[in-house]
Short mmCIF file of C-alpha atoms in Angstrom, two decimals:
data_model
loop_
_atom_site.label_atom_id
_atom_site.label_comp_id
_atom_site.label_asym_id
_atom_site.label_seq_id
_atom_site.Cartn_x
_atom_site.Cartn_y
_atom_site.Cartn_z
CA MET W 1 100.59 131.75 82.61
CA TYR W 2 100.09 134.98 84.76
CA VAL W 3 96.45 132.68 86.13
CA CYS W 4 99.17 129.93 86.65
CA PHE W 5 101.32 132.48 88.80
CA LYS W 6 99.19 133.56 91.15
CA ARG W 7 97.84 130.40 91.53
CA ARG W 8 101.21 129.23 93.84
CA VAL W 9 101.70 131.96 94.79
CA CYS W 10 98.20 131.30 96.47
CA LEU W 11 99.50 127.95 97.50
CA VAL W 12 102.71 128.86 99.26
CA LYS W 13 101.09 131.34 101.10
CA LYS W 14 98.61 129.56 101.97
CA GLU W 15 101.76 126.77 102.73
CA ARG W 16 103.26 128.96 105.17
CA GLN W 17 99.89 129.68 106.87
CA GLY W 18 98.71 126.20 107.32
CA PHE W 19 100.74 124.54 108.69
CA GLY W 20 101.04 125.65 112.61
CA LEU W 21 99.90 122.68 115.20
CA TRP W 22 97.08 123.95 116.62
CA VAL W 23 95.19 126.10 112.78
CA LEU W 24 95.97 121.88 111.66
CA ALA W 25 94.77 120.68 114.99
CA TRP W 26 90.67 122.02 115.11
CA PRO W 27 88.98 121.14 111.97
CA ILE W 28 90.70 117.98 112.66
CA PHE W 29 89.25 117.32 116.28
CA ILE W 30 86.06 119.23 114.91
CA GLU W 31 85.88 116.66 112.13
CA VAL W 32 86.93 113.70 114.64
CA PHE W 33 85.00 114.96 117.18
CA LEU W 34 81.17 114.83 114.43
CA GLN W 35 83.32 110.50 113.24
CA THR W 36 82.81 109.82 116.97
CA LEU W 37 79.43 111.71 117.74
CA LEU W 38 78.44 109.91 114.75
CA GLY W 39 79.75 105.63 115.93
CA THR W 40 77.66 107.21 119.08
CA VAL W 41 73.65 108.04 117.80
CA ASP W 42 74.28 104.68 116.27
CA THR W 43 75.13 103.08 118.70
CA LEU W 44 71.96 105.15 120.42
CA MET W 45 69.94 104.30 117.63
CA VAL W 46 70.69 100.95 117.38
CA SER W 47 70.55 100.01 121.23
CA ARG W 48 67.06 100.64 120.73
CA ILE W 49 66.65 98.64 119.01
CA SER W 50 68.30 95.82 120.83
CA ASP W 51 71.73 94.85 122.83
CA ASP W 52 72.25 92.10 120.45
CA ALA W 53 72.02 94.56 117.21
CA VAL W 54 74.75 96.92 119.28
CA ALA W 55 76.84 93.31 119.70
CA VAL W 56 76.80 93.32 116.00
CA VAL W 57 77.10 96.44 115.84
CA GLY W 58 79.86 96.46 117.46
CA ILE W 59 83.06 93.62 116.41
CA SER W 60 81.63 94.41 112.33
CA ASN W 61 83.04 98.06 112.65
CA GLN W 62 86.92 96.47 114.08
CA LEU W 63 85.84 94.53 110.79
CA PHE W 64 85.61 97.09 108.95
CA GLY W 65 88.58 99.00 110.46
CA ALA W 66 90.23 96.59 109.70
CA LEU W 67 89.92 96.32 105.95
CA THR W 68 89.96 100.04 105.87
CA THR W 69 93.54 100.24 106.70
CA LEU W 70 94.71 97.84 103.89
CA PHE W 71 92.98 100.57 101.59
CA THR W 72 93.80 103.64 102.66
CA THR W 73 97.63 102.82 103.86
CA PHE W 74 98.80 103.91 100.31
CA ALA W 75 97.03 106.47 100.84
CA GLY W 76 98.62 107.18 104.55
CA GLY W 77 101.86 107.01 102.90
CA ALA W 78 101.33 109.45 100.21
CA GLY W 79 100.06 112.00 102.77
CA ILE W 80 103.68 112.11 104.15
CA LEU W 81 105.05 112.46 101.48
CA ILE W 82 102.47 115.49 100.18
CA ALA W 83 103.71 117.36 102.78
CA GLN W 84 107.18 116.52 102.49
CA ARG W 85 106.86 117.75 98.79
CA MET W 86 105.25 120.76 100.39
CA GLY W 87 107.61 121.83 102.45
CA SER W 88 110.38 121.55 99.72
CA LYS W 89 107.98 123.63 98.20
CA ARG W 90 108.31 120.70 95.15
CA PHE W 91 104.18 121.61 94.40
CA GLY W 92 103.87 118.97 91.04
CA GLU W 93 105.30 116.26 93.36
CA ALA W 94 103.01 116.39 95.35
CA ARG W 95 100.58 116.73 93.17
CA THR W 96 101.56 113.35 91.20
CA ILE W 97 101.01 111.57 94.69
CA ALA W 98 98.02 112.71 95.38
CA ILE W 99 96.18 111.71 92.64
CA MET W 100 98.38 107.82 92.95
CA GLY W 101 97.23 107.98 95.96
CA VAL W 102 93.52 108.47 95.52
CA SER W 103 93.09 105.70 92.48
CA VAL W 104 95.40 102.73 94.72
CA SER W 105 92.74 103.87 96.77
CA LEU W 106 89.94 102.52 94.78
CA ILE W 107 90.69 99.88 93.12
CA LEU W 108 91.55 97.77 96.42
CA GLY W 109 88.38 99.31 97.97
CA ILE W 110 86.62 97.85 95.73
CA VAL W 111 88.15 94.72 95.78
CA VAL W 112 87.21 94.74 99.32
CA SER W 113 83.61 96.00 99.26
CA ILE W 114 82.96 93.00 96.84
CA ILE W 115 84.34 90.54 99.34
CA LEU W 116 82.31 92.27 102.04
CA PHE W 117 79.36 92.48 100.26
CA PHE W 118 79.65 88.04 98.97
CA TYR W 119 81.13 86.72 101.47
CA ALA W 120 79.09 88.12 105.05
CA GLY W 121 78.56 84.78 105.98
CA PRO W 122 81.69 82.27 106.43
CA ILE W 123 83.44 86.38 107.30
CA ALA W 124 81.13 86.27 110.53
CA GLY W 125 81.88 82.03 111.68
CA MET W 126 85.87 83.79 111.50
CA LEU W 127 84.93 86.42 113.69
CA ASN W 128 82.88 83.46 116.15
CA ILE W 129 79.63 85.49 116.23
CA SER W 130 77.07 83.20 117.82
CA PRO W 131 74.24 82.11 116.13
CA GLU W 132 71.75 83.80 117.02
CA LEU W 133 73.59 86.38 115.70
CA LEU W 134 74.21 85.40 112.80
CA SER W 135 71.04 87.36 111.17
CA LEU W 136 71.93 90.49 111.34
CA SER W 137 75.14 90.55 111.07
CA ASN W 138 75.20 88.99 108.00
CA VAL W 139 72.94 91.62 107.35
CA TYR W 140 74.95 94.00 108.67
CA ILE W 141 78.54 92.75 106.80
CA SER W 142 76.97 92.01 103.38
CA TYR W 143 75.19 95.78 102.55
CA VAL W 144 77.44 98.05 105.14
CA GLY W 145 80.40 96.60 104.09
CA GLY W 146 79.77 96.53 100.74
CA GLY W 147 79.60 100.35 100.55
CA LEU W 148 82.70 100.13 101.94
CA PHE W 149 84.76 101.45 99.32
CA LEU W 150 82.88 104.83 100.43
CA VAL W 151 85.24 105.37 103.49
CA GLY W 152 88.44 104.57 101.47
CA MET W 153 87.53 107.23 98.93
CA ILE W 154 86.42 109.97 101.58
CA ALA W 155 90.24 108.38 103.56
CA SER W 156 92.47 109.52 100.70
CA LEU W 157 90.68 112.34 99.54
CA GLY W 158 91.02 114.16 102.87
CA THR W 159 93.72 112.70 103.84
CA ALA W 160 95.22 114.03 100.45
CA ILE W 161 94.06 117.23 101.30
CA ARG W 162 94.34 117.36 104.66
CA ASN W 163 98.48 117.26 103.74
CA THR W 164 98.24 120.09 101.78
CA GLY W 165 97.15 122.14 105.04
CA ASN W 166 93.74 122.21 104.48
CA THR W 167 92.66 120.83 107.06
CA ARG W 168 88.95 122.52 107.01
CA GLY W 169 87.64 121.17 104.08
CA PRO W 170 87.97 117.85 105.96
CA MET W 171 86.26 119.38 108.60
CA TYR W 172 83.42 121.36 106.56
CA THR W 173 82.54 117.75 104.89
CA GLY W 174 82.52 115.79 107.20
CA ILE W 175 79.25 117.81 109.71
CA ILE W 176 77.40 117.55 106.56
CA ILE W 177 77.92 113.54 106.16
CA ASN W 178 76.91 113.70 109.63
CA VAL W 179 74.12 115.54 109.30
CA ILE W 180 73.02 113.48 107.53
CA HIS W 181 73.16 109.88 108.08
CA ILE W 182 71.95 110.89 111.71
CA ILE W 183 68.93 112.49 109.79
CA LEU W 184 68.79 109.47 107.51
CA ASN W 185 69.22 106.98 110.16
CA TYR W 186 66.10 108.46 111.75
CA ILE W 187 63.97 108.20 109.51
CA PHE W 188 64.86 104.35 107.97
CA ILE W 189 65.34 103.10 111.99
CA PHE W 190 61.69 103.99 113.06
CA GLY W 191 60.01 104.03 109.95
CA VAL W 192 59.29 107.82 110.19
CA PHE W 193 56.80 109.46 107.32
CA GLY W 194 55.62 105.69 106.83
CA LEU W 195 58.17 103.86 105.52
CA PRO W 196 58.79 100.68 106.85
CA GLN W 197 61.39 99.97 110.61
CA LEU W 198 64.56 99.01 108.61
CA GLY W 199 66.56 98.10 111.55
CA LEU W 200 70.51 97.49 110.95
CA ALA W 201 69.52 97.74 107.05
CA GLY W 202 68.54 101.52 107.45
CA ILE W 203 72.19 101.99 109.02
CA ALA W 204 73.05 100.19 105.94
CA ILE W 205 71.54 102.53 103.17
CA SER W 206 72.26 105.90 106.18
CA SER W 207 75.39 105.64 105.85
CA ILE W 208 76.11 104.38 102.19
CA ILE W 209 73.83 107.64 100.86
CA SER W 210 76.16 110.18 103.37
CA ARG W 211 79.44 109.45 102.40
CA LEU W 212 78.07 109.05 98.93
CA VAL W 213 77.80 113.04 99.54
CA GLY W 214 81.25 112.98 100.95
CA VAL W 215 82.84 111.44 97.83
CA ILE W 216 81.76 114.10 95.50
CA MET W 217 81.89 116.78 98.19
CA LEU W 218 85.63 115.42 98.85
CA TYR W 219 86.73 115.24 94.87
CA THR W 220 85.32 118.58 94.05
CA MET W 221 87.92 119.92 96.58
CA PHE W 222 90.41 117.85 95.90
CA ARG W 223 90.56 118.48 92.21
CA GLN W 224 91.30 122.66 93.45
CA SER W 225 93.57 121.50 95.96
CA PHE W 226 96.86 122.03 93.56
CA GLU W 227 98.87 124.67 91.36
CA ILE W 228 97.31 123.07 88.34
CA LYS W 229 93.56 121.56 88.41
CA ILE W 230 93.26 117.42 88.70
CA ARG W 231 90.98 116.83 85.97
CA LEU W 232 90.11 113.10 85.63
CA ARG W 233 92.03 112.15 82.91
CA ASP W 234 94.62 113.19 85.48
CA PHE W 235 94.04 109.74 87.73
CA ARG W 236 95.66 107.53 84.62
CA ILE W 237 99.40 109.57 85.63
CA PHE W 238 101.19 107.14 87.13
CA ASN W 239 105.21 108.03 88.10
CA GLY W 240 107.43 104.28 88.98
CA LYS W 241 109.76 106.44 90.90
CA LEU W 242 107.35 108.59 92.78
CA PHE W 243 105.35 104.98 93.63
CA LYS W 244 108.55 103.35 94.35
CA GLU W 245 109.04 105.89 97.03
CA ILE W 246 105.32 105.42 98.25
CA ILE W 247 105.88 102.26 98.61
CA LYS W 248 108.57 102.45 100.93
CA ILE W 249 106.96 104.50 103.01
CA ALA W 250 103.76 102.82 103.07
CA TRP W 251 104.20 98.92 103.06
CA PRO W 252 106.12 99.64 106.44
CA LEU W 253 102.94 101.52 107.88
CA GLY W 254 100.11 99.31 106.54
CA ILE W 255 101.36 96.30 108.18
CA ASN W 256 101.70 98.75 111.28
CA SER W 257 97.78 99.94 110.93
CA SER W 258 96.90 96.83 110.49
CA CYS W 259 98.81 94.79 112.92
CA TRP W 260 96.94 97.05 115.26
CA VAL W 261 93.40 97.15 114.03
CA PHE W 262 93.37 93.30 113.76
CA SER W 263 94.64 93.18 117.03
CA GLN W 264 91.85 94.47 118.27
CA LEU W 265 88.77 92.68 115.78
CA ILE W 266 90.67 89.30 117.83
CA VAL W 267 90.02 90.69 120.82
CA TYR W 268 87.13 91.18 119.84
CA SER W 269 86.60 87.65 118.98
CA PHE W 270 88.20 87.07 122.43
CA LEU W 271 85.16 89.38 124.02
CA ALA W 272 82.72 87.04 121.75
CA ALA W 273 83.61 84.52 123.07
CA LEU W 274 83.07 86.21 126.84
CA GLY W 275 79.48 86.55 125.99
CA ALA W 276 77.18 89.01 124.75
CA GLU W 277 77.44 91.04 127.64
CA ALA W 278 81.06 91.70 127.72
CA LEU W 279 80.55 92.48 123.85
CA ALA W 280 77.80 95.53 124.31
CA ALA W 281 79.88 96.80 127.68
CA ARG W 282 83.60 96.96 125.52
CA THR W 283 81.49 98.67 122.37
CA TYR W 284 79.76 100.59 125.16
CA LEU W 285 83.07 102.33 126.67
CA ASN W 286 84.75 102.31 123.18
CA THR W 287 81.72 104.80 122.04
CA LEU W 288 83.07 106.81 125.30
CA GLU W 289 86.93 106.31 125.63
CA SER W 290 86.46 107.77 121.26
CA PHE W 291 85.11 111.05 122.80
CA CYS W 292 87.77 111.74 124.97
CA PHE W 293 90.39 110.39 123.22
CA THR W 294 89.30 112.76 120.76
CA LEU W 295 91.45 115.88 121.02
CA GLY W 296 94.64 113.98 121.40
CA TYR W 297 94.55 112.27 118.27
CA ALA W 298 93.60 115.65 116.71
CA ILE W 299 96.53 116.75 118.23
CA ALA W 300 98.58 113.69 117.07
CA LEU W 301 97.75 113.37 113.04
CA ALA W 302 98.29 117.79 112.88
CA GLY W 303 101.64 117.00 114.88
CA GLN W 304 102.56 114.38 112.16
CA ILE W 305 101.54 116.67 109.13
CA GLN W 306 103.65 119.74 110.89
CA ILE W 307 106.59 117.40 111.65
CA ALA W 308 106.75 115.77 107.71
CA HIS W 309 106.42 119.58 106.11
CA LEU W 310 109.16 120.62 108.33
CA PHE W 311 111.33 117.69 107.65
CA GLY W 312 110.75 118.23 103.93
CA ALA W 313 111.80 122.23 104.25
CA GLY W 314 115.13 120.87 106.18
CA LYS W 315 113.87 122.41 109.35
CA LEU W 316 115.33 119.04 111.42
CA LYS W 317 115.58 120.99 114.80
CA GLU W 318 112.05 122.80 114.50
CA ALA W 319 110.71 118.99 113.91
CA TYR W 320 112.84 117.13 116.65
CA ARG W 321 110.83 119.31 118.91
CA SER W 322 107.65 119.17 117.69
CA ALA W 323 107.61 115.69 118.90
CA TYR W 324 107.52 116.80 122.24
CA ARG W 325 105.07 119.68 122.39
CA THR W 326 102.78 117.62 119.95
CA LEU W 327 103.15 114.74 123.37
CA TYR W 328 102.91 117.28 126.17
CA ILE W 329 99.77 118.92 124.94
CA GLY W 330 97.89 115.50 123.60
CA LEU W 331 99.11 114.07 126.80
CA ALA W 332 97.07 116.79 129.33
CA ILE W 333 94.35 116.35 127.08
CA VAL W 334 93.82 112.50 127.38
CA SER W 335 94.81 112.82 130.67
CA ALA W 336 91.81 114.86 131.80
CA ASN W 337 89.40 114.06 130.24
CA MET W 338 89.91 109.85 131.54
CA LEU W 339 89.56 111.53 134.71
CA LEU W 340 86.39 113.26 133.64
CA LEU W 341 85.13 109.72 132.57
CA PHE W 342 86.21 107.86 135.40
CA LEU W 343 83.97 110.03 137.23
CA PHE W 344 80.91 110.32 135.66
CA GLY W 345 81.17 106.53 133.14
CA ARG W 346 78.18 104.89 135.44
CA ASN W 347 75.84 107.98 134.27
CA LEU W 348 76.73 107.84 130.62
CA LEU W 349 76.76 104.41 130.58
CA GLY W 350 73.17 104.31 132.23
CA TYR W 351 72.62 106.58 128.60
CA PHE W 352 73.34 103.53 126.23
CA THR W 353 71.96 100.45 128.24
CA SER W 354 69.59 99.32 131.84
CA ASP W 355 71.22 96.11 131.82
CA PRO W 356 72.81 96.24 135.18
CA ARG W 357 75.65 93.57 134.49
CA ILE W 358 76.30 95.39 130.58
CA ILE W 359 77.03 98.20 133.07
CA ALA W 360 78.94 96.75 135.81
CA ILE W 361 81.60 95.36 133.72
CA GLY W 362 82.35 99.07 131.63
CA ILE W 363 82.59 100.58 135.30
CA SER W 364 85.16 97.69 136.09
CA LEU W 365 87.28 98.99 133.20
CA LEU W 366 86.96 102.81 133.84
CA ALA W 367 89.76 103.00 136.74
CA LEU W 368 92.15 101.30 134.14
CA ASN W 369 91.10 103.26 131.49
CA LEU W 370 93.43 106.36 132.84
CA LEU W 371 95.96 103.82 132.42
CA LEU W 372 95.44 102.83 128.71
CA GLN W 373 95.17 106.10 127.22
CA PRO W 374 97.17 107.83 128.09
CA CYS W 375 100.11 105.19 127.09
CA LYS W 376 97.85 105.15 123.80
CA MET W 377 98.23 109.17 122.94
CA LEU W 378 102.27 108.72 124.12
CA ASN W 379 102.12 106.07 121.51
CA MET W 380 100.11 107.72 119.35
CA ALA W 381 102.09 111.16 118.79
CA MET W 382 105.64 109.96 119.11
CA GLY W 383 105.00 107.00 116.57
CA ASN W 384 102.75 109.30 114.23
CA ALA W 385 106.45 111.59 114.51
CA LEU W 386 108.41 108.90 113.47
CA ASN W 387 106.16 108.16 110.28
CA ALA W 388 105.95 111.35 109.37
CA ILE W 389 110.39 111.40 108.48
CA GLY W 390 109.80 108.29 106.79
CA ASP W 391 111.22 106.05 109.72
CA THR W 392 107.62 103.50 108.60
CA ARG W 393 110.08 100.09 109.65
CA TYR W 394 110.81 100.85 113.07
CA THR W 395 107.44 101.26 114.58
CA MET W 396 106.24 98.24 112.07
CA TYR W 397 108.77 95.97 113.54
CA THR W 398 107.62 97.44 117.23
CA SER W 399 103.95 96.59 116.91
CA ILE W 400 104.47 93.53 114.85
CA VAL W 401 106.40 91.65 117.97
CA SER W 402 104.44 93.47 120.59
CA MET W 403 100.89 93.38 119.81
CA SER W 404 101.06 89.32 118.52
CA ILE W 405 102.82 88.60 121.27
CA ILE W 406 101.25 91.00 124.28
CA GLY W 407 98.62 92.06 122.65
CA VAL W 408 97.01 89.28 121.15
CA GLY W 409 98.66 86.12 123.19
CA CYS W 410 99.01 87.43 126.74
CA SER W 411 95.31 88.76 125.98
CA TYR W 412 94.52 84.86 124.99
CA TRP W 413 96.33 83.70 127.91
CA PHE W 414 95.11 85.88 130.83
CA GLY W 415 91.68 87.25 130.16
CA ILE W 416 90.63 83.80 128.48
CA SER W 417 92.81 80.56 129.94
CA LEU W 418 93.30 82.12 133.18
CA GLY W 419 89.79 83.04 133.40
CA TRP W 420 91.00 86.10 133.57
CA GLY W 421 87.19 87.67 131.62
CA LEU W 422 87.54 91.64 130.18
CA ILE W 423 89.89 92.75 133.02
CA GLY W 424 92.52 90.30 132.49
CA ILE W 425 92.61 91.68 128.62
CA TYR W 426 92.75 95.42 129.20
CA CYS W 427 95.92 94.92 131.48
CA CYS W 428 96.83 92.89 128.47
CA MET W 429 96.67 96.74 125.73
CA ILE W 430 98.08 98.31 128.50
CA ALA W 431 101.42 96.41 129.11
CA ASP W 432 101.74 96.06 125.16
CA GLU W 433 100.49 100.31 124.63
CA PHE W 434 103.55 100.37 127.30
CA VAL W 435 106.10 98.29 125.56
CA ARG W 436 106.31 100.46 122.20
CA ASP W 437 105.88 103.63 123.97
CA ILE W 438 109.43 102.69 125.15
CA LEU W 439 110.57 101.63 122.06
CA VAL W 440 109.53 104.93 120.06
CA LEU W 441 109.79 107.27 122.21
CA MET W 442 113.80 105.73 122.27
CA ARG W 443 114.07 105.56 118.87
CA TRP W 444 113.22 109.21 118.74
CA ARG W 445 115.73 110.16 121.35
CA GLY W 446 117.86 108.95 119.21
CA ARG W 447 117.75 111.29 116.16
CA LYS W 448 119.09 108.16 113.21
CA VAL W 449 117.04 109.59 110.35
CA LEU W 450 117.11 113.18 111.94
CA ARG W 451 121.11 112.49 111.99
CA GLN W 452 121.28 110.79 108.30
CA ALA W 453 118.86 113.31 106.82
CA ASP W 454 120.80 116.60 108.74
CA ILE W 455 124.76 115.07 106.85
CA GLY W 456 122.38 114.70 103.48
CA LEU W 457 121.46 118.38 103.48
CA SER W 458 124.87 118.65 104.22
CA LYS W 459 126.78 117.43 101.68
CA GLU W 460 124.28 118.87 98.74
CA ASN W 461 125.32 122.54 100.64
CA ALA W 462 128.62 122.23 99.92
CA SER W 463 127.99 120.13 96.41
CA LEU W 464 125.64 123.77 95.52
CA HIS W 465 128.00 126.54 96.65
CA GLY W 466 131.67 123.95 95.10
CA ALA W 467 129.69 123.75 92.06
CA GLY W 468 129.05 128.28 92.65
CA LYS W 469 132.36 128.76 93.43
CA ARG W 470 132.96 126.91 90.08
CA SER W 471 129.94 129.00 87.88
CA ALA W 472 132.15 132.24 89.18
CA SER W 473 135.65 131.56 88.08
CA LEU W 474 134.33 130.35 85.26
CA THR W 475 132.90 134.20 84.70
CA THR W 476 135.88 135.79 85.94
#
C-alpha cells in the first residue's frame, strides 16, 4: 500500500513538472529531427542506387504515411484523453485509455501490413507508378509495408507515453532506432563485410530490425508509465464508456489526418504522371522542408499535449492563451528556417543529385515554400489546439471540404489539365492551407467549446457547493 501511495506521489510530481511547453517540446524536437535525419540518410543512400529508386521511395512513403494514420488515429484520440485525464488527476482512467489505444492500433496495423505484403503489385498500379519502376516498387512496398504494423506500435506506444508528460523516453528510443537503422542501411545496401548488395531490399530489412528494437524499448517504458504497472493480461481490458469517448474524438481526427495524407498521396500520383524527374525533385525538396519544419512540428505537438492537460484541469483561460503562444513561437521558427532554405537550397539539392533538370525544378519551388510552410504551421498549431479540447469534428469538416476541392481538385486542374505542372500544384497546396488557416483561427477565437466547458464547470461547482451546504445542515 505504501509503494502504491509513493508511486502516486511520484506521478503527481512528474505530472506537475512535465507539462511546460519547452519541457515537452525539446525531446519531441530531437525525436522528430532524428526521424527526419533517418529519412534524409535513406534518401541519400538510395540516391546512390538511382534517381528512379528515390522516386519509388518517395511515393511509397506517402502511401505508408496515409495507411499509418488508419491505425494510429485511435491512439491519437486516446492520447488527447490521456493528457486530459492526467490534468484532472484521474490516473486509472488514463491507464485504461492508453491500453485500449495500443491494442486497437496493433490489430489494425497487422491487417494493413498483410494487405501491403500480398498486394504490392496492384497497389503500385493504383499509384500510377511507371512500368520501369514497378519491379523496384514491388520489393519496397511488400517488405517495408509488411512491417508497417511496427510503425503503428511505435506511434501508439510513443503517443501514450508522451501524453503522460514523459517526452524524453520516446526521444531516447528514437536515437537508438536511428543509429541502428543507419548502420544496417550501410551494411545491407552496399554489401559491407562480404554481404551481397541488397539495394532497396536492404532498406526494408534494416527498417524492420530497427523498428522492432524500438517497439521493445517503448513497450518497456509503457509498462511503467502509470501508477499500476501494465502487464500482458491487462491488454484484455475493455471499458465500453471510455471506448466510446475515444471513438468520439478519434474518428473525426482520423478522417482529418487521412484527408491530409491521402490528398498528399493523390498529389504524388499527379507528380508521377508528370514524370520521374518531378517526382524525384519533390522527394528531395520534401526532405529539406522536413528539417525546416521539425521544430515547428514539435512545438505544435507539445502545445496540443499542454492544452489538453490544462483543459482537463479546468484551466480554460490558460488553455486559450497557450494556443497563441504555441502559434507565435512556431511561426517565428518555421519562417526563419524557410528563409535559410531559400538562400541555400541550390547547394543543398546538389548533395542529393547532380541532374540539372531535377535541381532546376527544386529551385523553382523554394520561393513558394516561404508561403507554404508558415501556413502549415498556423494550421497545425490552431488545429491541434482544437483537437486538444475535443473539437475534432470541426477540423475534420474543414479538411474534407478544403483538401478535396482545393488541395486535390484544383491541383489536378491547374497542375495537369492546364499544364502548370509542379508550380500549379504548389500554388493550390498554399491556397488549401490558407483557407483552413482562416477557418481554424476563427473557430478558436470564438471559444465555443471552451465556453461550454466553462458552463459545465460552473454547474458542477454549484452542485458540489449545494451538496456541501446540505451536509453541513444535517450535521448541525
